[in-house]
Coordinates of C-alpha atoms (C1' of nucleotides) in Angstrom, one line a residue:
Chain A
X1 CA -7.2 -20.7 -5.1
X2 CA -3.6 -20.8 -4.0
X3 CA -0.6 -21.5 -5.8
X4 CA 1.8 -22.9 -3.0
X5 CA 5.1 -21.2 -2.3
X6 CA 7.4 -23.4 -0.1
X7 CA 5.4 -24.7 2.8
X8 CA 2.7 -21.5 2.8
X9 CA 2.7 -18.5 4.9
X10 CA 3.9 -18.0 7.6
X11 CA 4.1 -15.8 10.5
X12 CA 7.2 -14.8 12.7
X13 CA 7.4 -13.9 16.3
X14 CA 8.2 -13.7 19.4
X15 CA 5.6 -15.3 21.7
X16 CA 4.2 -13.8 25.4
X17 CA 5.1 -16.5 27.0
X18 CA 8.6 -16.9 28.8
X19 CA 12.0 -18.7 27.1
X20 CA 12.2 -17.4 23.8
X21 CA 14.4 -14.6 22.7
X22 CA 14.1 -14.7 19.3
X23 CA 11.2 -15.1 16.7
X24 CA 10.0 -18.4 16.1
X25 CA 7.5 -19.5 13.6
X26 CA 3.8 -18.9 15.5
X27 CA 1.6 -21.0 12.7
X28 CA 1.3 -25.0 12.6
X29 CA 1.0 -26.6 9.3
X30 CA -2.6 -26.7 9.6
X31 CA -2.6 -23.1 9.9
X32 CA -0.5 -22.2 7.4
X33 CA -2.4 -24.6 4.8
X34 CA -5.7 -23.0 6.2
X35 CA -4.8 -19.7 5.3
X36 CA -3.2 -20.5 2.0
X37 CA -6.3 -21.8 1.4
X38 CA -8.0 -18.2 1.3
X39 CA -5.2 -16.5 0.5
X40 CA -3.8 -15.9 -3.2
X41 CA 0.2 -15.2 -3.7
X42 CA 1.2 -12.3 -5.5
X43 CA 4.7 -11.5 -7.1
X44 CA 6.1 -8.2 -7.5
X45 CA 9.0 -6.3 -8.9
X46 CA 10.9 -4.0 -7.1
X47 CA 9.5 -0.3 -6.5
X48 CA 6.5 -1.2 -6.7
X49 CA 3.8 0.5 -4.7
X50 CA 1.2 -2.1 -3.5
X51 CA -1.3 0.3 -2.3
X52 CA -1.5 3.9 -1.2
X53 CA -2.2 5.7 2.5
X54 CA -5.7 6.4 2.4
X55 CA -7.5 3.7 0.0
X56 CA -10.0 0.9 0.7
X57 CA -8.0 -1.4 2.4
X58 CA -9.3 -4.5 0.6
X59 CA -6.7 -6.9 1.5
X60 CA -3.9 -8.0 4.0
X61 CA -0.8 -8.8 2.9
X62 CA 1.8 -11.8 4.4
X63 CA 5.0 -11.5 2.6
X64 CA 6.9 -14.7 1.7
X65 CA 10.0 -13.4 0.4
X66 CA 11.3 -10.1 -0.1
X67 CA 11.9 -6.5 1.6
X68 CA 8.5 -4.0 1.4
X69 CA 8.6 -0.4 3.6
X70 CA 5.9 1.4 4.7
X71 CA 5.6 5.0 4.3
X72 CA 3.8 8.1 4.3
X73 CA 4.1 11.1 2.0
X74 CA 3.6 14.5 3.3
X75 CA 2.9 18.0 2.2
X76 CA 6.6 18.9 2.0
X77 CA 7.5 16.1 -0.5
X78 CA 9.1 14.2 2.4
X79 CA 8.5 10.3 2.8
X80 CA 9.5 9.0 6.6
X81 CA 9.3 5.1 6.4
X82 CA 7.5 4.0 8.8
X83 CA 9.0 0.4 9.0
X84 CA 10.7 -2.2 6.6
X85 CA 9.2 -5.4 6.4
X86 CA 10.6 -9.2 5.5
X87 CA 9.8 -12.3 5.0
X88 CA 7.4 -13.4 7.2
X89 CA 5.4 -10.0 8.3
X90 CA 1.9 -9.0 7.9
X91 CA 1.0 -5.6 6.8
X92 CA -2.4 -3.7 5.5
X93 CA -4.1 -4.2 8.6
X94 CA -5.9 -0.7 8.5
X95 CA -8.3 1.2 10.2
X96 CA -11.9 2.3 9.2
X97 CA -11.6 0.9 6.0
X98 CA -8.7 2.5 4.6
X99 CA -4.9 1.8 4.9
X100 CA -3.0 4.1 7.1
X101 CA 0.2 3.9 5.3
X102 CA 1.4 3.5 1.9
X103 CA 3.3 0.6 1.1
X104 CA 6.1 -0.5 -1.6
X105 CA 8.4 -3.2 -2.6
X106 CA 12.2 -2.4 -2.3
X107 CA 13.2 -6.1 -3.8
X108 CA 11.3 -8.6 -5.8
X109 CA 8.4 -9.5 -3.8
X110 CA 6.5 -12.6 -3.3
X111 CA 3.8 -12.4 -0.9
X112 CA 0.4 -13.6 0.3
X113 CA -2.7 -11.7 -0.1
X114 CA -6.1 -11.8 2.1
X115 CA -9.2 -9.8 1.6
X116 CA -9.9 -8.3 5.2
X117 CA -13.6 -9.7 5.3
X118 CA -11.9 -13.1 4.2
X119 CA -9.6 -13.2 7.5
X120 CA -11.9 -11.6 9.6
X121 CA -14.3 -14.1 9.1
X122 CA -11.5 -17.0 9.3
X123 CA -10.6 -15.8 12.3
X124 CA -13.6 -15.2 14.1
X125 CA -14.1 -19.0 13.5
X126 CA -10.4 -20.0 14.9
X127 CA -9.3 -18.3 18.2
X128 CA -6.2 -20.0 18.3
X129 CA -5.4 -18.2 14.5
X130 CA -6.5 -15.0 16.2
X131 CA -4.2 -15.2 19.1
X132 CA -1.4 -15.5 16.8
X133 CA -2.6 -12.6 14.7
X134 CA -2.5 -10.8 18.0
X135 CA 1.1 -12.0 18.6
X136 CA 2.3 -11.0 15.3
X137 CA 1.1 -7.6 15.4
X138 CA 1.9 -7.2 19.3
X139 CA 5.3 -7.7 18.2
X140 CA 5.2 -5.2 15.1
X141 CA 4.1 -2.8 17.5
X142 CA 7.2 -3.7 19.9
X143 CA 9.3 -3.3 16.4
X144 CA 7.4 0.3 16.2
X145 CA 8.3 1.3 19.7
X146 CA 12.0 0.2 19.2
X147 CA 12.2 2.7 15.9
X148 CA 11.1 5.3 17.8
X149 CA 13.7 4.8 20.9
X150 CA 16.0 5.4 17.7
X151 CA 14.7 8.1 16.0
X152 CA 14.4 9.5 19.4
X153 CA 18.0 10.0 19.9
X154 CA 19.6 13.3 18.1
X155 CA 22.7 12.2 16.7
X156 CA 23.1 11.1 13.7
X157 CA 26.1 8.2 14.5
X158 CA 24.0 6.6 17.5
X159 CA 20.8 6.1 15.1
X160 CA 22.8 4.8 12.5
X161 CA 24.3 2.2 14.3
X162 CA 21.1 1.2 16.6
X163 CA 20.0 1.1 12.9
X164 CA 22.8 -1.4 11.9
X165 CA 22.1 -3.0 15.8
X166 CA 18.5 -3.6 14.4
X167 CA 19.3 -5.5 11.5
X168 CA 21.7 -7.5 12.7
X169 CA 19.3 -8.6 15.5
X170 CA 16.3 -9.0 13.0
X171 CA 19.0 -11.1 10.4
X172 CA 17.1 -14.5 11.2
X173 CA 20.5 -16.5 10.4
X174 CA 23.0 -14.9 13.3
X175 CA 26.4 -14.8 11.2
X176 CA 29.9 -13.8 11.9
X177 CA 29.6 -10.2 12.3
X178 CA 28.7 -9.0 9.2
X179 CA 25.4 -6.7 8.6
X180 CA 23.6 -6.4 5.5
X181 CA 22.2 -3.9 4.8
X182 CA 19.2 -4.3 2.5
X183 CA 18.3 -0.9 1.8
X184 CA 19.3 2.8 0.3
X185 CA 21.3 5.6 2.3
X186 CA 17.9 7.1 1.0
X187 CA 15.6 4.4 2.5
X188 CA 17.8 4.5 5.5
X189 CA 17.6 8.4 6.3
X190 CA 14.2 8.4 5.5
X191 CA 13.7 5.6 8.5
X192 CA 16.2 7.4 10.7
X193 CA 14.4 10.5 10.4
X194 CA 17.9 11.9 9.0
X195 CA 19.2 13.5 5.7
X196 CA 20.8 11.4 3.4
X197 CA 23.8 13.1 4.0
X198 CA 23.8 12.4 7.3
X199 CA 23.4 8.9 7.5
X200 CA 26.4 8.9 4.6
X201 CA 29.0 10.8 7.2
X202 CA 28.1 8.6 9.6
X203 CA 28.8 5.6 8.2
X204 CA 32.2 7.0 7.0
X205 CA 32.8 7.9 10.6
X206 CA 32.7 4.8 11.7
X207 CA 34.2 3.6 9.5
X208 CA 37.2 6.0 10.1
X209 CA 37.0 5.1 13.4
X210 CA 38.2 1.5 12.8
X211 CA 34.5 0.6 14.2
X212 CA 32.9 -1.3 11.4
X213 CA 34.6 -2.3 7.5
X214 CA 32.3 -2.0 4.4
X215 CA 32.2 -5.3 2.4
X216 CA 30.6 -3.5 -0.7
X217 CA 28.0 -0.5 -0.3
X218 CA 25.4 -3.0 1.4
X219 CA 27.6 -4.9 3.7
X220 CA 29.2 -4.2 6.9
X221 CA 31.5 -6.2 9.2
X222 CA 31.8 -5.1 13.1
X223 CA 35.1 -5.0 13.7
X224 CA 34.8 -3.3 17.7
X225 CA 32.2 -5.0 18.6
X226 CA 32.7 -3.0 22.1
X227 CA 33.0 0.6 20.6
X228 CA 29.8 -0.3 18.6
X229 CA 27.4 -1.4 21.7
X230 CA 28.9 1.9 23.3
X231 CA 27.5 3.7 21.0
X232 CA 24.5 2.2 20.0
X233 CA 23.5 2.1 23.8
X234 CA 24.6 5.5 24.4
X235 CA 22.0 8.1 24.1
Chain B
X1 CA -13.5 -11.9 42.2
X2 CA -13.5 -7.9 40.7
X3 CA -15.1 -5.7 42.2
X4 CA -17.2 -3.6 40.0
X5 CA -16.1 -0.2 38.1
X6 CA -18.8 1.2 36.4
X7 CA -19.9 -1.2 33.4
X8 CA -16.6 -3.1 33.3
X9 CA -13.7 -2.6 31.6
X10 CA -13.8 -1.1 28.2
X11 CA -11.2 -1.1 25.3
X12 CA -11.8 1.6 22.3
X13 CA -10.4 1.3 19.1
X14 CA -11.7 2.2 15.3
X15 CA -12.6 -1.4 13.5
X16 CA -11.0 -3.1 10.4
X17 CA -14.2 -2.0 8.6
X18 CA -15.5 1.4 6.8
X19 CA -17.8 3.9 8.4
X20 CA -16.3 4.4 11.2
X21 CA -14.2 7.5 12.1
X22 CA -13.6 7.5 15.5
X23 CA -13.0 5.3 18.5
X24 CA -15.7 3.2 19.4
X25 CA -17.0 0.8 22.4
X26 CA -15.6 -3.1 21.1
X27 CA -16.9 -5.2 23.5
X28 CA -20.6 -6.1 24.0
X29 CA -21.8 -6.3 27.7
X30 CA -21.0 -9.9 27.9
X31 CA -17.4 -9.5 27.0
X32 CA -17.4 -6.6 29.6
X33 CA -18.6 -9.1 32.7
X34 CA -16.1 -11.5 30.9
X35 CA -13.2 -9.6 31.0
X36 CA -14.2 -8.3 34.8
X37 CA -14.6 -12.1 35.9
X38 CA -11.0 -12.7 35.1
X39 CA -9.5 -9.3 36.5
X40 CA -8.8 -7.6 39.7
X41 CA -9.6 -3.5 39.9
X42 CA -6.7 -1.5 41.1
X43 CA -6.2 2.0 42.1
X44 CA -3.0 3.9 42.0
X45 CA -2.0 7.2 43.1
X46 CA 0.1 9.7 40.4
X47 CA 3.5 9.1 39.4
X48 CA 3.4 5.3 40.7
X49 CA 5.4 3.3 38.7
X50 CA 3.3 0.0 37.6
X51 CA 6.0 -2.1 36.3
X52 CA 9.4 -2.1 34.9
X53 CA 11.1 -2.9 31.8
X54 CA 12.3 -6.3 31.7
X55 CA 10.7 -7.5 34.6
X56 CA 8.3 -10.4 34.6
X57 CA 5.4 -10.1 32.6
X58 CA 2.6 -11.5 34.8
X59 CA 0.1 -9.1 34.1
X60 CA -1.7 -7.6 31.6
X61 CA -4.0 -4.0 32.3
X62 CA -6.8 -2.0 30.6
X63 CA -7.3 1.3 32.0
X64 CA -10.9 2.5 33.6
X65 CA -9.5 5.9 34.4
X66 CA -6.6 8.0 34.2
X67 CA -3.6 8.5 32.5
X68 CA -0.5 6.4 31.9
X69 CA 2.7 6.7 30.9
X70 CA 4.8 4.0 29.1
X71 CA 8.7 5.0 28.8
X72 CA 12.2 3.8 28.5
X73 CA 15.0 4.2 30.7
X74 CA 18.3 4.6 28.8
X75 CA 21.5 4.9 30.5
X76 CA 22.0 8.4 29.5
X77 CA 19.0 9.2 31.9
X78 CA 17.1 10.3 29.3
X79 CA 13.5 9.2 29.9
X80 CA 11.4 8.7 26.1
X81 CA 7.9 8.1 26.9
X82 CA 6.4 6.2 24.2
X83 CA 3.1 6.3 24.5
X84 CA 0.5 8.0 26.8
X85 CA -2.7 5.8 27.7
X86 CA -6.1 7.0 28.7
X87 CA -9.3 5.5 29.9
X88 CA -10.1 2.0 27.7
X89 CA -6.2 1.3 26.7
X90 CA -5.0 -1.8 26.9
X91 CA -1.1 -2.1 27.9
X92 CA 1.3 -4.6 29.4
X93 CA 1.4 -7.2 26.5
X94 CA 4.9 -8.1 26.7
X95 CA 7.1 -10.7 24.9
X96 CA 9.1 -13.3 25.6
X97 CA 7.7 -13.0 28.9
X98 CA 9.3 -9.7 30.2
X99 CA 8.0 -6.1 30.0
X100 CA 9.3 -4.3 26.7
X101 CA 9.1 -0.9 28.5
X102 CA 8.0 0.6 32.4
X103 CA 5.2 2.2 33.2
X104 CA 4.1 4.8 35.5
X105 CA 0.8 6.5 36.9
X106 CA 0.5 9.8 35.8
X107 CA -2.8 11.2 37.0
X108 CA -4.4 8.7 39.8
X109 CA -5.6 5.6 37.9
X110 CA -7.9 2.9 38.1
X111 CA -7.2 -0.4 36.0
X112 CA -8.2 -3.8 35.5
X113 CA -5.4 -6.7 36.0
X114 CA -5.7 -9.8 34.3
X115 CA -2.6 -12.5 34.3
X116 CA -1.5 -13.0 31.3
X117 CA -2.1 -16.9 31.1
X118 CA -5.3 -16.3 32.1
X119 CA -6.2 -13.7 29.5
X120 CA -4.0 -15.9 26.6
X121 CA -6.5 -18.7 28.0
X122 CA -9.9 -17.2 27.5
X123 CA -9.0 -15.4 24.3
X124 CA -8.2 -19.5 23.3
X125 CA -11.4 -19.9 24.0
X126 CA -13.4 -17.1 22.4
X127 CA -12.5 -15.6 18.6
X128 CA -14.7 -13.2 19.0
X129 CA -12.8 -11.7 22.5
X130 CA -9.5 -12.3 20.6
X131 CA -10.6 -10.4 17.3
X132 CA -11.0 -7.3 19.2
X133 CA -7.8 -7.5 21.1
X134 CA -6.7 -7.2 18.1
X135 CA -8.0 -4.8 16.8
X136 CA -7.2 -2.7 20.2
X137 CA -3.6 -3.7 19.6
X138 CA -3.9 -2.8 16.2
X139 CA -5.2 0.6 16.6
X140 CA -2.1 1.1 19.6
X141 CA 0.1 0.0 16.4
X142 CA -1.4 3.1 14.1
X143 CA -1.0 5.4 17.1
X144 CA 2.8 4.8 17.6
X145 CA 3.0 5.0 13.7
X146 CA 1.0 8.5 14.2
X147 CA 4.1 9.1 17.2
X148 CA 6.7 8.6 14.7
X149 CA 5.4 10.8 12.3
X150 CA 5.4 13.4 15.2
X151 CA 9.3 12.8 15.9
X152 CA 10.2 12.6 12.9
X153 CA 9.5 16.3 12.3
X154 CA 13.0 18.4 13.4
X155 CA 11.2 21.6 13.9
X156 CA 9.8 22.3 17.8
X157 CA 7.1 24.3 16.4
X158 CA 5.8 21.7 14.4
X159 CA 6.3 18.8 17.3
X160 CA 4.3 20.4 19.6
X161 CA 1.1 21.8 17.2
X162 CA 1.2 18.3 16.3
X163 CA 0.7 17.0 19.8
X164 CA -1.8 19.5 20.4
X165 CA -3.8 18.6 17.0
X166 CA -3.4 14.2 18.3
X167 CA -4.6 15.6 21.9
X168 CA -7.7 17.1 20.4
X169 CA -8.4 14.3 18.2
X170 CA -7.5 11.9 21.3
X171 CA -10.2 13.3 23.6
X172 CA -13.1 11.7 23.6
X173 CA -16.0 14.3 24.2
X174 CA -15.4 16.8 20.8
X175 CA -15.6 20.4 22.4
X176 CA -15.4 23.8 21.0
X177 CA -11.9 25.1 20.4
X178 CA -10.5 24.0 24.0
X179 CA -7.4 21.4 24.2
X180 CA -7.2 19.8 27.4
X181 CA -3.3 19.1 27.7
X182 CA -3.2 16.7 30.6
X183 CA 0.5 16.4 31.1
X184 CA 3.6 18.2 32.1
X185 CA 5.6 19.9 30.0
X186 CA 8.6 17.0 31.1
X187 CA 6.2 14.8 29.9
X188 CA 5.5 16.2 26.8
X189 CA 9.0 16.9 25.8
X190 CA 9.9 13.5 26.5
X191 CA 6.9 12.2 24.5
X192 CA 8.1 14.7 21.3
X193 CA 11.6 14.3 21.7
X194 CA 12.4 17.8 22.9
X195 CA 13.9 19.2 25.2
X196 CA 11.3 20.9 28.2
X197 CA 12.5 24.3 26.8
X198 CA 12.1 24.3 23.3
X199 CA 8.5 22.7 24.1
X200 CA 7.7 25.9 26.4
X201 CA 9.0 27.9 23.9
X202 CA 7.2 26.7 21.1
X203 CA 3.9 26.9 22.9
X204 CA 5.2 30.6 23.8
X205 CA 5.5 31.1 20.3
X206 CA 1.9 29.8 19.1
X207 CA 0.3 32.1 21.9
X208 CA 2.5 35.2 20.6
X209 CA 1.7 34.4 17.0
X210 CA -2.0 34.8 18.0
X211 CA -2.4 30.7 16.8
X212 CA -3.8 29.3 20.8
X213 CA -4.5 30.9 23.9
X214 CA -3.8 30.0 27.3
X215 CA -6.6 28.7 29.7
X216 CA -4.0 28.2 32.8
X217 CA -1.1 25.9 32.0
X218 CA -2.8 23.0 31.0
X219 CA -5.5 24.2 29.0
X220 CA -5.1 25.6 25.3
X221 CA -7.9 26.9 23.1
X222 CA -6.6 27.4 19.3
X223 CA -7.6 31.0 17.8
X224 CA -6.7 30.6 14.3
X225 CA -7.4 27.1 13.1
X226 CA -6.1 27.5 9.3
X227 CA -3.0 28.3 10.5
X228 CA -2.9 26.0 13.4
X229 CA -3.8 23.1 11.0
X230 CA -1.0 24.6 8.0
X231 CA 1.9 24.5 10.8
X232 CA 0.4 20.9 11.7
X233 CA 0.9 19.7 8.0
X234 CA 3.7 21.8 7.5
X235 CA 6.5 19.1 7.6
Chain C
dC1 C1' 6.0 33.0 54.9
dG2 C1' 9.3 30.0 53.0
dT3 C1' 10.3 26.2 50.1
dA4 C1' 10.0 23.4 46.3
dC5 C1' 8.5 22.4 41.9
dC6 C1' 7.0 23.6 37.4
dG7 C1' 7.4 26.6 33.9
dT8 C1' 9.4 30.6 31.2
dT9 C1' 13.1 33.3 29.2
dG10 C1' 17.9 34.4 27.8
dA11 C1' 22.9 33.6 25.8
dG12 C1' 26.0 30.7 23.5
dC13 C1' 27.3 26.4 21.3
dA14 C1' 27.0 22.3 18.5
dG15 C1' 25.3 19.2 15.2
dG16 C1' 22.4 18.3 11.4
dC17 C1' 20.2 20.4 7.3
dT18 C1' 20.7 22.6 2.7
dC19 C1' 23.0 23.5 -1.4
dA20 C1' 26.4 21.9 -4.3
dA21 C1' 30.2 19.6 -6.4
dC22 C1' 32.3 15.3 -7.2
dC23 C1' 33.1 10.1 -7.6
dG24 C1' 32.2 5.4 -9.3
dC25 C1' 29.4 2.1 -11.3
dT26 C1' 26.0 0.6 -14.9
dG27 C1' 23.8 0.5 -18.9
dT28 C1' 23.2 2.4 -23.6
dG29 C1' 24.0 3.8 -28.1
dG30 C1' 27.0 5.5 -31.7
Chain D
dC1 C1' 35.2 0.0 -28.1
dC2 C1' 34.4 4.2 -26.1
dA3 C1' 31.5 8.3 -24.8
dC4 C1' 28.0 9.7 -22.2
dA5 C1' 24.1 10.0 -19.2
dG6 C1' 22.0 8.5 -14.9
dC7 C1' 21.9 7.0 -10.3
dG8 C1' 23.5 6.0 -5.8
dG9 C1' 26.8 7.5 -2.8
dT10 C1' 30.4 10.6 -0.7
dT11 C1' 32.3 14.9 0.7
dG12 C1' 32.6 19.9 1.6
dA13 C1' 30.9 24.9 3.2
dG14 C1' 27.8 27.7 5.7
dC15 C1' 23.5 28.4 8.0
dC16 C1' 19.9 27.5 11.3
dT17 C1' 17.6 25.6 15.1
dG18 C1' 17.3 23.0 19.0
dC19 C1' 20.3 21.7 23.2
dT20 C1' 22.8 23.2 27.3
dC21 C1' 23.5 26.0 31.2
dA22 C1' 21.7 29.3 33.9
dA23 C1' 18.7 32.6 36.1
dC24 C1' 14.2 34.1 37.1
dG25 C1' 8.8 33.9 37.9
dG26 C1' 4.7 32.0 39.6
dT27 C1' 1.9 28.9 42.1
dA28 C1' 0.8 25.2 45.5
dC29 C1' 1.6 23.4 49.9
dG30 C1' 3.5 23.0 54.5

DNA sequence: CGTACCGTTGAGCAGGCTCAACCGCTGTGG
DNA sequence: CCACAGCGGTTGAGCCTGCTCAACGGTACG
């Protein structure tokens, strides 16, 4: 049924339990095989959407590789995202039947897909697969609670750089201090809750400010680290 | 070991599957006695705090009655509330063993308290008890996505018809026209990212407009629906 | 009856949005 | 090879709305 991509899907998190701070891989190898077996993999270009707020929500998706946001569209033509997702996430889990968000690739995707009656029934049958499902998406609603903590604050230069905090943190290989930054000023505002603009002056102020260096339009190096946690912890 | 509350403790959510609308019951009766075998009933008076943020996570609660608040305290002393929880929520499913945010009684409250281990055990043990966790926790993921939405609005006016509209939805028993709005205006402007002013004066504003009437403070019963529900989907 | 807390209302300020022009890179076609 | 269009990003000018500070009102409780 399933082609194989690397060692199979995978899910990352960070468990209840005590002593880990940062994700770790929740699935054994018996697992992982166990859901490639009902899962089939999916490659998509970039832009892409994969399915649209409101539709049956046939499937869930586990991405392998690859950035995908979630987002709603609204009467007045604006999109908030509602999160970015990366390798390793689980999204399409709706409600009801029907998807609660849309969803769409940013980069080439490669990804994982499950009919919902599929896993439902696979993990009825495996309560250990079913606690990890319940880890994963305890921890996506953690990630949800952080973005709004952000989008909470009013000023435009403390949500941008929680913003850049937030990838750093989520950057599963801790560098030097340099950021990438994997999406559009556009993608960006549209998470941040700000104008394009805004998240554009910003960026420029700090970068006046001797705070952070641009390496290219999607990288960033910290250069105060201080300054930048004052900020970032400000609000 | 628990003393009785009713039928048990209760968690509602809308299922994965189609037909369903609204919140419904998830466990069967023999969940219910399950669940209230493991946990302890508690009873706290208003404004209580029940944890805090970073501190142990020994517990987990579902809530039998009452309202709770979950928030963050940042070292600005502002105060974002991320979520309020009602009768049948589940809350306190940290990571990494600590709290991810504190939270405090608002109305008084009686809960169920399970230890975490204990409920990470028994879920081991049951698929079926672990599929509707999470589903609860999956349902608490679209309402925080439903929060964001809210915030993500600049304009007061909108914020607050918004929270009226989730309030309505939220309560349980469908009345006529009458929103019960069971917090403080604090509270509320916490929870929309306001200020306390521009929340009172929004409401101010619908009542003037001829869009809600008062029924004492906490009480609302909206007047003109179409253009209640236009300044809802106004963004 | 006084006190305290919650809520409302007012005046002035600041920061983010809108509209709009401009820049730099990329890809395309003459 | 160069001209041009298109897109993502930056910068500027002016407006608007929500925040801050502050005073006042109403209701519950000792």
């Amino acid at each position: 049924m399933a082609e194989f991509l690397g060692t199979g899907p995978s899910l990352r998190a960070i468990p209840f339990g005590p002593g880990r701070k940062s994700a770790i891989e929740l699935l054994s190898s018996r697992q992982r095989s166990q859901i490639a077996r009902i899962a089939t993999s999916l490659q998509y270009p970039p832009g892409k959407v994969i399915y649209r707020e409101g539709s049956n929500a046939q499937s869930v998706f586990i991405i392998a590789n690859g950035i995908v946001k979630l987002f709603r569209d609204l009467p007045s033509g604006k999109r908030p995202i509602m999160a970015f997702l990366f390798a390793d996430d689980v999204f399409g889990l709706g409600q009801n039947g029907h998807y609660v968000n849309s969803a769409q690739t940013i980069t080439p995707v490669t990804m994982y897909c499950i009919r919902v009656a599929t896993l439902a029934d696979t993990l009825r049958h495996d309560a250990e697969l079913a606690v990890q499902f319940l880890c994963k998406v305890t921890h996506e609603l953690t990630g949800s609670l952080r973005h709004t903590v952000i989008v909470t604050r009013r000023d435009a230069l403390g949500r941008v750089t929680m913003f850049l905090r937030m990838l750093e943190q989520d950057s599963h290989r801790s560098q030097d201090s340099t950021i990438e930054v994997p999406v559009s000023r556009l993608d960006a505002a549209n998470y941040l809750g700000l104008s394009l603009e805004a998240v554009s002056r910003a960026l420029s102020q700090l970068e006046r400010d001797g705070i952070i260096a641009f390496e290219g339009r999607r990288s960033v190096r910290v250069l105060d680290r201080t300054r930048f946690e004052k900020i970032a912890a400000a609000l």
